[in-house]
Amino acid sequence: MVSEQRLFSPDSEPVQSGHFTRRDFLGRAAALGLGATALASILSSCGTTALGAGKTHLTYWHLLGGGDGERMLEMVQKYQQANQDVDLEAVTLSWGTPYYTKLAMAAAGGRPPDVAILHMSRLPMYAGSGLLEPFDLSALASNNISQENFVAPVWQKAHYNNQLYAVPLDTHPLVMYYNIDVCQKAGLLDSTGKLLPFQGEDDVLNAFREAKKASGNLGISFPVGDPSSCWRVFCALYGQLDGPYFSADGKDFILDEDKATRVLDFLLRMSKEVGSTTADYAGSVALFSSGKAGFHWNGEWEVTTYQTQKTNFDMTLYPNIFGGQQTWADSHALVLPRQNAVDSQRRALSIKFISELLKNSQIWAQGGHIPTYLPVATSGEYQKLTPQSHYAEEAKHVVYDPSVWFAGAASEMETQAGAAFQAVIGGHLTPKQGVKQFRDAMIKQLKTPTPF
């Protein structure tokens, strides 16, 4: 039998000591801006865990929509077909802040799902706030999940205070798309039809100039009107310069202003000379799919968009512009939100569920995300998956968001940084002014109390 877990309510205290009190729960709900309606939504999402006849009930939360949602559904269905003794309830919640707020408050109340998806860039806040439980390495190993099954940078990022708090499902990096027809006309392909190598500021800009001539419009498109995209591009290039953000203890902002200014100088020059200073996300994607831009910088998740539109394209690693192959990336990871009381049977089934998602991640890879589970990533089946396998090496060069509580997917850091850099590319601020705006915003965030 699955042990009964009491729903945390404002009228009672948690059963276990060491967990949040009623005052903590309500106060932190207020800190996140949740009113009565939002709290009701959280609690209803947690619900009571009704059991099918003779089945153990597991709950799984994620924020995946569109093509990702469809592929996750397929993976969940494969699990259900193979595990008839488990009543798995998979719940899809709204992407971004709504999801992360609900997940945090459910864990704070001691009534979260058994398993949840978390962007790894969000791990420092959730693990550091006591909202997640570390994995038992022996339990993972018994399900063929261990360090040697993952590339080092991704496995390392899954830790907090030397404990494993996440099992990464994928790496989704910033990559470079190229239009084969435009690049062929521009003389940028070799005899096999692959992109000729180029690196460094001048070589990259020269290649984009040739592509601009061939396309008759732009050499490069990326979503300059989207703050998140501006942050990702800056993060990649600043990472190639090994630029720091915060001190080791996370208390001081130590941005190298010269390196940051150099990155923004390049992006402004590139956008003016061979790109666009105004294209929003959808416009940037449309410019590339229609052949009006020879190259495109974006996350690999647009691969199915261009395949559906039958664009003649390929994909490759993000270019080495400042002396390194680093690129921005994040990962979808599987985590164990903190429970008031852990039921050993459900926990064992949760680990097995996570392992089966990893083993079926060839399905996940079709949407562009690089599978982190090496038995899949190194398989012949994945190597035949094109163009997805053409940038698989990117997983070794990833730069994640800084490890501070206000960083990560759909975070305040992403919003503030992206807005400052977007203003530079749009011509509203100079690169130095953009760096100053970014610095001021980050210092303000450092002075803001954490919500947990």
PDB file of C-alpha atoms in Angstrom, residues 39 43 49 96 122 131 146 159 166 188 197 216 226 266 341 356 369 373 422:
ATOM      1  CA  LEU A  39      -2.787  28.773  -3.871  1.00  0.00           C
ATOM      2  CA  LEU A  43      -3.300  22.600  -3.969  1.00  0.00           C
ATOM      3  CA  THR A  49      -3.518  10.403  -5.001  1.00  0.00           C
ATOM      4  CA  GLY A  96       7.951  29.396 -17.117  1.00  0.00           C
ATOM      5  CA  ARG A 122      17.073  26.572 -11.855  1.00  0.00           C
ATOM      6  CA  LEU A 131      12.789  22.104  -2.178  1.00  0.00           C
ATOM      7  CA  SER A 146      25.768   6.572 -13.068  1.00  0.00           C
ATOM      8  CA  HIS A 159      25.108  18.650  -8.324  1.00  0.00           C
ATOM      9  CA  ALA A 166      19.030  16.159 -10.809  1.00  0.00           C
ATOM     10  CA  LEU A 188      30.853  28.533 -48.211  1.00  0.00           C
ATOM     11  CA  PRO A 197      35.346  26.032 -41.244  1.00  0.00           C
ATOM     12  CA  GLY A 216      19.962  39.270 -51.222  1.00  0.00           C
ATOM     13  CA  ASP A 226      13.663  38.643 -27.783  1.00  0.00           C
ATOM     14  CA  PHE A 266      30.684  42.608 -31.869  1.00  0.00           C
ATOM     15  CA  ALA A 341       7.343  11.629   4.162  1.00  0.00           C
ATOM     16  CA  GLU A 356      13.078   4.545 -18.531  1.00  0.00           C
ATOM     17  CA  HIS A 369      17.659  18.205 -27.792  1.00  0.00           C
ATOM     18  CA  TYR A 373      22.357   9.550 -21.539  1.00  0.00           C
ATOM     19  CA  GLN A 422      18.502  44.049 -26.709  1.00  0.00           C
TER      20      GLN A 422
END
